[in-house]
Short mmCIF file of C-alpha atoms and ligand atoms in Angstrom, two decimals:
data_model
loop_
_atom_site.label_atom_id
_atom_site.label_comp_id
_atom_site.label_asym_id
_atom_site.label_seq_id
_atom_site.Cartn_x
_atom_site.Cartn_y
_atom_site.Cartn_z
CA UNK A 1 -1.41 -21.06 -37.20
CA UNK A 2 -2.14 -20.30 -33.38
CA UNK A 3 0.26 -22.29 -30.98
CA UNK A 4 -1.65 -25.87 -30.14
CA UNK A 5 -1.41 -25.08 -26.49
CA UNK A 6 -2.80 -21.70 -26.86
CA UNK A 7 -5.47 -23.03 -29.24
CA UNK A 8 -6.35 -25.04 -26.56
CA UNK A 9 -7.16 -22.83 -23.39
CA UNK A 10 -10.84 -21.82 -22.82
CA UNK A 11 -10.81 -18.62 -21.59
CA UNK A 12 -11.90 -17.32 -18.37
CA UNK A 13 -15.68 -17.75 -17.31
CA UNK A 14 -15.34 -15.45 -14.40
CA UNK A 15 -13.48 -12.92 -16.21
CA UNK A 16 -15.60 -13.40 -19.79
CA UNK A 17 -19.10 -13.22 -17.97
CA UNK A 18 -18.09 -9.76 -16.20
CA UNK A 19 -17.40 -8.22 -19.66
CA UNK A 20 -20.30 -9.15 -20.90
CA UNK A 21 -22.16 -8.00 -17.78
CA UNK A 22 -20.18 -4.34 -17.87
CA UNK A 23 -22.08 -4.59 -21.77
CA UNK A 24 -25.64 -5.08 -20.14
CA UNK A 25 -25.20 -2.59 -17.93
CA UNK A 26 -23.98 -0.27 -20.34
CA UNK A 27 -26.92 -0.75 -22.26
CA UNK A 28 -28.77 -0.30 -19.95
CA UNK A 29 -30.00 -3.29 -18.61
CA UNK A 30 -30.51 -3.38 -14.71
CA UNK A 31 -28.31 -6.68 -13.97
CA UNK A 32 -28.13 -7.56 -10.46
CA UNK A 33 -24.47 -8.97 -10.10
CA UNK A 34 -23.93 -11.98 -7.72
CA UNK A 35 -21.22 -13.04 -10.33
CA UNK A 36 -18.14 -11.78 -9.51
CA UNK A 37 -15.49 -12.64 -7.30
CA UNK A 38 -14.72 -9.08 -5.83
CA UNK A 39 -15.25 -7.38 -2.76
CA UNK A 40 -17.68 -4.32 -3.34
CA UNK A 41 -15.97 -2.22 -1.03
CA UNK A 42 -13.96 0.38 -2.03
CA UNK A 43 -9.82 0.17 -1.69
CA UNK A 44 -9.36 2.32 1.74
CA UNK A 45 -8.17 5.59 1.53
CA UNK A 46 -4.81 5.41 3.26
CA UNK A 47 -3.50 2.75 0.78
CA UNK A 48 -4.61 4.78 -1.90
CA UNK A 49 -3.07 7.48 -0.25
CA UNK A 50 0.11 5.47 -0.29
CA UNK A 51 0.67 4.96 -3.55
CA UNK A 52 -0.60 8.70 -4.76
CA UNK A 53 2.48 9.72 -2.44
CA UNK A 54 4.76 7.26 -4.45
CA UNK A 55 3.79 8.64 -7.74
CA UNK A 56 4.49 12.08 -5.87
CA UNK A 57 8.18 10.65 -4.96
CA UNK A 58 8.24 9.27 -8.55
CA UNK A 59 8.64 5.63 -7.52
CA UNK A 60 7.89 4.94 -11.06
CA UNK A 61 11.28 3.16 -12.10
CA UNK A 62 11.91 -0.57 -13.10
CA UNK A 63 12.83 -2.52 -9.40
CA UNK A 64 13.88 -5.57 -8.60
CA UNK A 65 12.00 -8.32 -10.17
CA UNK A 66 10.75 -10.22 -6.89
CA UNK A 67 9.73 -6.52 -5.88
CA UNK A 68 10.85 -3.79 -3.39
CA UNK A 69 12.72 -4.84 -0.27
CA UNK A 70 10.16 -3.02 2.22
CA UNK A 71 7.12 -4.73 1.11
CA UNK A 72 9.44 -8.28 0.64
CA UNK A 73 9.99 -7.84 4.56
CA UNK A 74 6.69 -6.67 5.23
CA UNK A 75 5.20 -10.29 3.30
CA UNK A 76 7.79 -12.39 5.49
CA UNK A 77 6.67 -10.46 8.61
CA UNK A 78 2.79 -10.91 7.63
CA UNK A 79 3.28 -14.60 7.10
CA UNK A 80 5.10 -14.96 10.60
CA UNK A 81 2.30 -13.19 12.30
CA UNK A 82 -0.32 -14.88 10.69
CA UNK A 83 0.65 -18.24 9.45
CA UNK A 84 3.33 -19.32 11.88
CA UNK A 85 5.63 -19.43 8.68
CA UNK A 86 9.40 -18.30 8.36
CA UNK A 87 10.62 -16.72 5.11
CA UNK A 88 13.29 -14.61 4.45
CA UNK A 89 13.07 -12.29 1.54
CA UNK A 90 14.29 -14.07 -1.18
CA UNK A 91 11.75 -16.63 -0.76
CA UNK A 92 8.96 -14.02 -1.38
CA UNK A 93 8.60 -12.95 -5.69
CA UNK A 94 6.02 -10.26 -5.53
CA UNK A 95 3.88 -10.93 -8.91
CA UNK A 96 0.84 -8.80 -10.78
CA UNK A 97 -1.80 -10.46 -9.02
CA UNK A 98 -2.12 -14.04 -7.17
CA UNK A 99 -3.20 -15.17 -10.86
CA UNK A 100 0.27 -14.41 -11.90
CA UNK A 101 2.01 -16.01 -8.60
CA UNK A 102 -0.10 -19.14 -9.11
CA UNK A 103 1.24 -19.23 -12.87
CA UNK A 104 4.78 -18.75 -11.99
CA UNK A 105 4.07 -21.31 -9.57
CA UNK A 106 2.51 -24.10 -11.61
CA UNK A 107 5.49 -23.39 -14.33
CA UNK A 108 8.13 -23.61 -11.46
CA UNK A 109 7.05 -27.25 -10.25
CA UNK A 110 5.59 -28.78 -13.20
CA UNK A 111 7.64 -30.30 -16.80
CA UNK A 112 5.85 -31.48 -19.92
CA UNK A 113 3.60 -33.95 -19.81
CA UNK A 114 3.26 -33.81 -15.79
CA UNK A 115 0.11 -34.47 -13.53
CA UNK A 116 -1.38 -31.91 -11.61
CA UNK A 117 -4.19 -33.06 -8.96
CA UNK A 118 -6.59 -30.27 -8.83
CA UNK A 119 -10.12 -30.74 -5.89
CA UNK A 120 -13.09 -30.17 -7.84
CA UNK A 121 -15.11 -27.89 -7.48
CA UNK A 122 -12.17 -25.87 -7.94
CA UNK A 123 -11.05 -22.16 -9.55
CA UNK A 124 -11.82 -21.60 -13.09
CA UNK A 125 -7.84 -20.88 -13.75
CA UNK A 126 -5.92 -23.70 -12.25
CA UNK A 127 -6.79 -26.50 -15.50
CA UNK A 128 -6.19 -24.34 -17.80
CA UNK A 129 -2.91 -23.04 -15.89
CA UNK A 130 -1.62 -26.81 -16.06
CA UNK A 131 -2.62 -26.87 -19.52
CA UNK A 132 -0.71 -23.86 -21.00
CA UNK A 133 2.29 -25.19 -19.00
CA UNK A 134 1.80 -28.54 -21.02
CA UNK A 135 0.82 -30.07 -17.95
CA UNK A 136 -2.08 -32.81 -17.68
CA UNK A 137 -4.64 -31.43 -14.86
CA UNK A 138 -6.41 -34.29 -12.75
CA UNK A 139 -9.12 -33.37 -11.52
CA UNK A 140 -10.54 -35.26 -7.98
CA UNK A 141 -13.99 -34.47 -6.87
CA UNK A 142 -14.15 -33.29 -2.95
CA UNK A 143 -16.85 -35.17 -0.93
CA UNK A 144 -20.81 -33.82 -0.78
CA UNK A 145 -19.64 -31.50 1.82
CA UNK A 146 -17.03 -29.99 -0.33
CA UNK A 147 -13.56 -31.08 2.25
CA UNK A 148 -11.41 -32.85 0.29
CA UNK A 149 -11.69 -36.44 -0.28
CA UNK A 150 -7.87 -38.03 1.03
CA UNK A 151 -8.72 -41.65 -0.16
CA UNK A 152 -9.65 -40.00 -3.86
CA UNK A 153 -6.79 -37.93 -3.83
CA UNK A 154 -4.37 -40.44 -3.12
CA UNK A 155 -5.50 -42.75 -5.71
CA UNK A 156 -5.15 -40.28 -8.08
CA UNK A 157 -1.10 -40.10 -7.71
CA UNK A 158 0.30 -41.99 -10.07
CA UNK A 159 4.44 -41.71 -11.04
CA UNK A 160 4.09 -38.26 -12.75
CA UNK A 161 2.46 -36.53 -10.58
CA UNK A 162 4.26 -33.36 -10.23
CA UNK A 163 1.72 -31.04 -7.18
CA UNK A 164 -1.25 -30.75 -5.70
CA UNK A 165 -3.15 -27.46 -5.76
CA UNK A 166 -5.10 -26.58 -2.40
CA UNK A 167 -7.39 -24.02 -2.03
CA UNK A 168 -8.88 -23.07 1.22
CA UNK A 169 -10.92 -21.22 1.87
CA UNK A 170 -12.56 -21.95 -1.72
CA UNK A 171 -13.80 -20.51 -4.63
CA UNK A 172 -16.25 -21.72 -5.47
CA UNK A 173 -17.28 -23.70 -2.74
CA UNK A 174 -16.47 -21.49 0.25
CA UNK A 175 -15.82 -24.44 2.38
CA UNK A 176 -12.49 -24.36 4.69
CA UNK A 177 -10.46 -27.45 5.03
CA UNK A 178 -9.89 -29.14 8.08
CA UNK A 179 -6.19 -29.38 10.36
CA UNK A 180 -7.10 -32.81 9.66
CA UNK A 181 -7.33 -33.33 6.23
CA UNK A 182 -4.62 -30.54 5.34
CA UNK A 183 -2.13 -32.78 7.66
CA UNK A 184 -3.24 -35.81 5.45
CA UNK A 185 -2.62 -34.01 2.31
CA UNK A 186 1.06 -32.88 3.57
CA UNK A 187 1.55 -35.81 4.75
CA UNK A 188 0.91 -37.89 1.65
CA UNK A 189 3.07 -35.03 -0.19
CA UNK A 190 5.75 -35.49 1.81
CA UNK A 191 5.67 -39.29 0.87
CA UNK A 192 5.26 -39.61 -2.52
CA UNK A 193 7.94 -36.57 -2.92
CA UNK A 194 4.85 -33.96 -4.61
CA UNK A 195 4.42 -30.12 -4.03
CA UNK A 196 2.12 -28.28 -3.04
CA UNK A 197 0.66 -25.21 -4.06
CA UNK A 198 -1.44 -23.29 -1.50
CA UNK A 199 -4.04 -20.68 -2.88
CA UNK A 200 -4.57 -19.06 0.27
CA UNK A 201 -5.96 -15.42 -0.83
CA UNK A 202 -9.27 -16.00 0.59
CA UNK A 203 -7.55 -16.28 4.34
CA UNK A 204 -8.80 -13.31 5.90
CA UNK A 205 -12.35 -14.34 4.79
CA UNK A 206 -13.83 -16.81 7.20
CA UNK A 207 -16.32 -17.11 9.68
CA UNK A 208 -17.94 -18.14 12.61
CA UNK A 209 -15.83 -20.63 13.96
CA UNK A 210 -13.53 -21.91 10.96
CA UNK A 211 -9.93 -20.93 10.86
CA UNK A 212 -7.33 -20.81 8.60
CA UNK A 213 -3.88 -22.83 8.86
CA UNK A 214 -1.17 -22.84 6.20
CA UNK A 215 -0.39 -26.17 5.66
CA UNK A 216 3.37 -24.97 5.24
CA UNK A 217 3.06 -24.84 8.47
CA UNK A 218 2.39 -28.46 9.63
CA UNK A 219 6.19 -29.37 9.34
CA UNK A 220 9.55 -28.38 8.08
CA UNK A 221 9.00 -31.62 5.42
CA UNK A 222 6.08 -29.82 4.01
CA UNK A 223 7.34 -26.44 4.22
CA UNK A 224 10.12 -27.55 1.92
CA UNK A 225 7.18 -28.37 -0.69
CA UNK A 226 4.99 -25.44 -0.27
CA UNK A 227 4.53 -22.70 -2.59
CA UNK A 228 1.94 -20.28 -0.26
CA UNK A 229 0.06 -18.20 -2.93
CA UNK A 230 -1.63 -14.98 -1.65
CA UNK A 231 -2.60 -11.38 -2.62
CA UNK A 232 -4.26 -7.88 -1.70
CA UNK A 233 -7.13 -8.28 -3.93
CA UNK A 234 -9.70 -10.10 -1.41
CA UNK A 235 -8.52 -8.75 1.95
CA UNK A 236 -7.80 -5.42 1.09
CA UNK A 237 -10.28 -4.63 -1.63
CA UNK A 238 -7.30 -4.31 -4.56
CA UNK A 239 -8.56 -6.36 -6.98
CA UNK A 240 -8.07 -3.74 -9.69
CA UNK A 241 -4.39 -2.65 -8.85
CA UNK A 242 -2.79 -6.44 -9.66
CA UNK A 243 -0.65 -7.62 -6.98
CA UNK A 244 -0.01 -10.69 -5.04
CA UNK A 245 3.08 -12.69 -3.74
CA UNK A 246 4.70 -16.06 -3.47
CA UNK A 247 6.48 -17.67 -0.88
CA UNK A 248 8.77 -20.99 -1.74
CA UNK A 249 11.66 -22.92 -0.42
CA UNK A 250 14.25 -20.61 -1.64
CA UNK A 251 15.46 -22.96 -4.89
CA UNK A 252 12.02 -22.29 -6.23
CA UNK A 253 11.50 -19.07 -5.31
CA UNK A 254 14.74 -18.04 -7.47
CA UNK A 255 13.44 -20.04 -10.41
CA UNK A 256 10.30 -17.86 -10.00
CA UNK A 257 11.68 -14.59 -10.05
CA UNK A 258 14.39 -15.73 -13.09
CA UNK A 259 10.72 -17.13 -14.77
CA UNK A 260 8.82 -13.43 -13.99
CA UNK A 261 12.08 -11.94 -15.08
CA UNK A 262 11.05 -12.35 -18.85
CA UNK A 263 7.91 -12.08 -18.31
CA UNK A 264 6.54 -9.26 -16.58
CA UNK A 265 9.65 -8.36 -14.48
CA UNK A 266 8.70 -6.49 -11.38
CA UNK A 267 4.97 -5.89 -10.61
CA UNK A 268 4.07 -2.29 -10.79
CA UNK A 269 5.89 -0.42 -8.56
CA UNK A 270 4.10 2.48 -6.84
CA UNK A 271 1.47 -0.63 -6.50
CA UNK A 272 3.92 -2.45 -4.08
CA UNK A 273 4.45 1.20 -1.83
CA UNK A 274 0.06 1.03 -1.95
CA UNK A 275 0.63 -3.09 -0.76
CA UNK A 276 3.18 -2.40 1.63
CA UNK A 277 0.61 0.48 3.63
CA UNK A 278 -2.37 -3.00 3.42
CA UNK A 279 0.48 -5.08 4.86
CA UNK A 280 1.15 -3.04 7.72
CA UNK A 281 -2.38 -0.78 8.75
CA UNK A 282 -4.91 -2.57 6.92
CA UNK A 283 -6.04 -5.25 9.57
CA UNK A 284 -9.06 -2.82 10.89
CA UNK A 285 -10.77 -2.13 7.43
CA UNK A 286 -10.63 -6.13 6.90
CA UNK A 287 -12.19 -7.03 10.06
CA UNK A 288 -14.84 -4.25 9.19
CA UNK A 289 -15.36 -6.05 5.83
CA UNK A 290 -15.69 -9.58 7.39
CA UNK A 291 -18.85 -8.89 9.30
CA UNK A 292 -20.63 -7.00 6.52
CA UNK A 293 -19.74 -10.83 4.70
CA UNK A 294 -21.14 -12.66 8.00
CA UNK A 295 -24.51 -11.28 7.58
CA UNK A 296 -24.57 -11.44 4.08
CA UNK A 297 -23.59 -15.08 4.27
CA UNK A 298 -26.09 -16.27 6.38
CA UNK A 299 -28.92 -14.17 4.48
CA UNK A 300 -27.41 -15.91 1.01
CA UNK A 301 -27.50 -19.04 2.68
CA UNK A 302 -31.13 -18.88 3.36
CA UNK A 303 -32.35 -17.74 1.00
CA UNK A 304 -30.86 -20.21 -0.97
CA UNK A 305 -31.71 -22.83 1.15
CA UNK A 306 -35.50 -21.63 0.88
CA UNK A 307 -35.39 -22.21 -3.12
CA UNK A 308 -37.59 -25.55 -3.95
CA UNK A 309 -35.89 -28.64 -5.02
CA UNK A 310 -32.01 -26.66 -3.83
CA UNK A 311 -29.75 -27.78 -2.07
CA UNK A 312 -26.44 -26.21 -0.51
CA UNK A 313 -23.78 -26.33 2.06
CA UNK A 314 -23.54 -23.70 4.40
CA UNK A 315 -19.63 -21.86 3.58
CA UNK A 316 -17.14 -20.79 6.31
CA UNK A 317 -15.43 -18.63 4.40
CA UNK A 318 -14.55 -16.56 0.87
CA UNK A 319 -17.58 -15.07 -0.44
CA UNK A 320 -19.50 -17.73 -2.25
CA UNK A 321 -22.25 -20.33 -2.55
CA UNK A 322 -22.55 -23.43 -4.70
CA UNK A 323 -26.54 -24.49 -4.89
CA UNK A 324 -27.09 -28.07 -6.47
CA UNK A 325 -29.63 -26.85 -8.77
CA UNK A 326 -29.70 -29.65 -10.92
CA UNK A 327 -33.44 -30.67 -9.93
CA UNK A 328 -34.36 -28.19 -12.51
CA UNK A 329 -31.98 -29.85 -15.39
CA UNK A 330 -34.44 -30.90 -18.41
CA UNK A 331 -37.38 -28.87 -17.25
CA UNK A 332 -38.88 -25.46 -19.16
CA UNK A 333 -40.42 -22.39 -18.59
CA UNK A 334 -41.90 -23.34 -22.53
CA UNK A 335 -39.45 -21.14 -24.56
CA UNK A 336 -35.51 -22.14 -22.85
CA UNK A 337 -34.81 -25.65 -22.01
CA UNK A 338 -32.34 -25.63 -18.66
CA UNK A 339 -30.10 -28.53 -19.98
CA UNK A 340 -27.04 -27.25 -17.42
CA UNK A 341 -25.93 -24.99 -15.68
CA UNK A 342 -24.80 -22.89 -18.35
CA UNK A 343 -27.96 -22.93 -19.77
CA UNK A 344 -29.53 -22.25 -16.18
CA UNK A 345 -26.93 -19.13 -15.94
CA UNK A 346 -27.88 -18.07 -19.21
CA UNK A 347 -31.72 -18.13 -18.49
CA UNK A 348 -30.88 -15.92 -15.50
CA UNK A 349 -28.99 -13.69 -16.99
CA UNK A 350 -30.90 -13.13 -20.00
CA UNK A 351 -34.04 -13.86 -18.58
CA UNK A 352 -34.45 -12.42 -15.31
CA UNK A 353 -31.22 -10.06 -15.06
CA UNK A 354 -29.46 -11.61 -12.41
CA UNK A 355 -25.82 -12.64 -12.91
CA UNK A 356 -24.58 -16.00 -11.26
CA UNK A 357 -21.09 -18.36 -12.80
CA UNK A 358 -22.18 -21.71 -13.98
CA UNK A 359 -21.15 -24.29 -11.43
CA UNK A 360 -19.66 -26.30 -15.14
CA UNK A 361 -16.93 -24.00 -15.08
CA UNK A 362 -15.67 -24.95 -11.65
CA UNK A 363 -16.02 -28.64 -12.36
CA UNK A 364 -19.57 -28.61 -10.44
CA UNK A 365 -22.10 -29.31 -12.82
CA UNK A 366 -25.24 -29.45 -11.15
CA UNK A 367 -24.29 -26.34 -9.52
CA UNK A 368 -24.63 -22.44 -9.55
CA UNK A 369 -21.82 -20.12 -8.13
CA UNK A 370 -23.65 -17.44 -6.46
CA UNK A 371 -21.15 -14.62 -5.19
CA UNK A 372 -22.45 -12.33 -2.11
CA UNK A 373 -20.27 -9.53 -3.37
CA UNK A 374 -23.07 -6.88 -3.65
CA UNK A 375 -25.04 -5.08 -0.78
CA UNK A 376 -27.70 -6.67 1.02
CA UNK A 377 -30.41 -5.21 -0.68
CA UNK A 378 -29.48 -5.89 -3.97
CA UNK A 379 -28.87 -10.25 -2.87
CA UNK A 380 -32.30 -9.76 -1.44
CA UNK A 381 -33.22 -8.71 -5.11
CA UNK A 382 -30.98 -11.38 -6.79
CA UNK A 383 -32.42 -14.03 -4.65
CA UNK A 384 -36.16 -12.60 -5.69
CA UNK A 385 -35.38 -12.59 -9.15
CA UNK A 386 -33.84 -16.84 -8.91
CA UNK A 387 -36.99 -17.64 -7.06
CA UNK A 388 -39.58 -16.29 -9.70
CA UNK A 389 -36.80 -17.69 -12.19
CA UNK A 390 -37.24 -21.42 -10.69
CA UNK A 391 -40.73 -20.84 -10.10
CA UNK A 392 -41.58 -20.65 -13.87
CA UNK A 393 -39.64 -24.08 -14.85
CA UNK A 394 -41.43 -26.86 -15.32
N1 PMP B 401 -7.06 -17.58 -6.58
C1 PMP B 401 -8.39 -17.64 -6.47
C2 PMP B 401 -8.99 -18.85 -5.82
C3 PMP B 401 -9.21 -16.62 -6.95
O1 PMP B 401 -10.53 -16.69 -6.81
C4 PMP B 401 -8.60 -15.53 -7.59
C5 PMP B 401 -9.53 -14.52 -8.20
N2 PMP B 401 -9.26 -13.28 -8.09
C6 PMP B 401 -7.20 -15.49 -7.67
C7 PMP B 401 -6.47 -16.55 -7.17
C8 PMP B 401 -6.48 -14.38 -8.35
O2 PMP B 401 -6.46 -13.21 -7.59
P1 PMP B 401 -5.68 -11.91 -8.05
O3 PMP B 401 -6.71 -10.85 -8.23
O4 PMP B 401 -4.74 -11.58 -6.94
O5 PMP B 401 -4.95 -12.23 -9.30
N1 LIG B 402 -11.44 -14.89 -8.89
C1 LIG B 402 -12.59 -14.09 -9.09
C2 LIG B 402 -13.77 -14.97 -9.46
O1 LIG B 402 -13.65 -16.16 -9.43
C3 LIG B 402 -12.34 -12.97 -10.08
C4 LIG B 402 -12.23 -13.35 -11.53
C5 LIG B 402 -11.08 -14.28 -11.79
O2 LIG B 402 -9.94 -13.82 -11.67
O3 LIG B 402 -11.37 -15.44 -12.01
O4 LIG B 402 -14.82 -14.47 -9.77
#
């Protein structure tokens, strides 16, 4: 009989709903994606360059397990220049994607039976993370605004709390915490003795005036609880090619590597020559990216904010918005009942061919996660197809 814990994960939304969307297309079907959390731009040239040159050299051997030296320095020299943060190379365990870091993270600070506070809306993955490590996930809803809620969070530490998970900017919500509440978070860490882990692949993606801290950096207390989580699948348009890093107090980060040492040892290795070329020349590309995402941002958001009876807070950064569409919850168009917002995803999908994530699987039930990951034209369509979508409930 299957395992109780592994009886017990749902699977992936995000990750489910673009197979079946790949299906539709295949078939046919013209589905305009505003699903998925992945930058339509192509992975630049020179890092693909980079790693066609390490095949070349046949850097195709086993390495170490927390990955190559060179791109191990290059991680501690991003996070100095970026994040104000000092690692040395044994604190960084390069891992197949941020997906697996965050894994290897959760696993690292968290026994049986252990609370993990998770800010709702929050990432498909993280519950079910806690879950498969036997952990209990608590989730704490943010405020209307989507910052975190400190007063909510606090009473939600109880004696086995074992982390907190931050994620900023968000998916879903794209909002950016605050210096403010980010010291308030560390500094209730540091007092009831809890880690954190920091999700902070969406950094390079913000806007306007927002900006990103690393709340490692707020003090050496905090540092010492820290696990920064981040990757080359946002920034540098890798989603495909599965790498991303931690970086811990150096305790953890050896558990981590021993932990990824029977599990996937190294990450693929002519992959880490392709991360090391992001690391060092990719800044220009990324900057190039992030005002394509400005305009499509404010275009999303109003649009969105033009759809009758929505409602939705304007994002500083990732590439998402999170409509309250929950107006429309128990209304028709005669044939589908919209009881949620899986059924309201499912209408739009099946019913007008445009692909959104139901806010349920973030924890944001009266919600739609609409993903400004496809060109202008074809949100301009998406948006289109929503509004004659709403426009026939009743
Ligand atoms: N964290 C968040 C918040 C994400 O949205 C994702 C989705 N890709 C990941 C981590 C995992 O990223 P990766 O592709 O590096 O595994
Ligand atoms: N994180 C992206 C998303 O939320 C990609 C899919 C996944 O890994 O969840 O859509």
């Amino acid at each position: 009989m299957i395992s109780k814990i592994v009886g017990n994960v749902t699977p992936s939304a995000t990750c489910e709903l673009e197979g079946l969307i790949g299906s539709m297309k295949k078939e046919g079907i013209n589905v305009v994606a505003l699903n998925i959390g992945e930058p339509d731009f192509k992975t630049p040239e020179p890092i693909c360059d980079a790693c066609k040159d390490a095949l070349d050299a046949h850097k195709t051997t086993y390495v170490a397990t927390a990955g190559i030296p060179e791109l191990r320095q290059a991680i501690c020299a991003k996070l100095q220049r970026d994040n104000g943060l000092t690692y040395t190379p044994e604190q960084i365990c390069v891992s197949t994607g941020a997906k697996q870091a965050l894994f290897n993270a959760v696993m690292a600070v968290a026994n049986p039976g252990d609370e993990v506070i998770i800010p709702t809306p929050g990432w498909v993955s993280y519950v079910e993370m806690v879950k498969l490590v036997g952990g209990v996930p608590v989730c704490v809803p943010c405020t209307p605004d989507f910052q975190l809620d400190l007063n909510a969070i606090r009473q939600a530490v109880t004696e086995k709390t074992a982390a907190i998970i931050i994620n900023s900017p968000n998916n879903p919500t794209g909002a950016v915490y605050s210096m403010e509440s980010l010291r308030a978070v560390a500094q209730l860490a540091v007092e009831k003795d809890l880690y954190i882990i920091a999700d902070e692949i969406y950094e390079k993606l913000i806007y306007g005036d927002a900006r990103h801290v690393s709340i490692a950096s707020l003090s050496p207390e905090i540092y010492q609880r820290t696990i920064v989580i981040n990757g080359m699948s946002k920034a540098y348009r890798m989603t495909g090619w599965r790498i991303g890093y931690s970086a811990a107090p150096l305790d953890l980060a050896k558990g981590i590597s021993a932990l990824q040492s029977h599990v996937t040892s190294n990450s693929t290795t002519f992959v880490q020559w392709a991360a090391l070329e992001a690391l060092e020349h990719g800044e220009e590309g990324v900057k190039q990216m992030v005002s394509e995402f400005v305009a499509r941002r404010d275009y999303a958001y109003e649009r969105a904010c033009q759809l009758p009876h929505v409602t939705c807070t304007k994002p500083d950064g990732a590439f998402y918005l999170m409509p309250d569409v929950s107006w429309y919850y128990g209304k028709t168009d005669g044939t589908h009942v919209i009881s949620d917002s899986f059924a309201m995803s499912e209408y739009l999908l099946q019913q007008y061919h445009v692909a959104v994530v139901p806010g349920g699987a973030f924890m944001a039930p009266g919600a739609i996660r609409i993903a400004y990951t496809n060109s202008m034209s074809e949100i301009q369509r998406g948006f289109d197809r929503i509004a004659q979508a709403l426009a026939a409930l009743h």
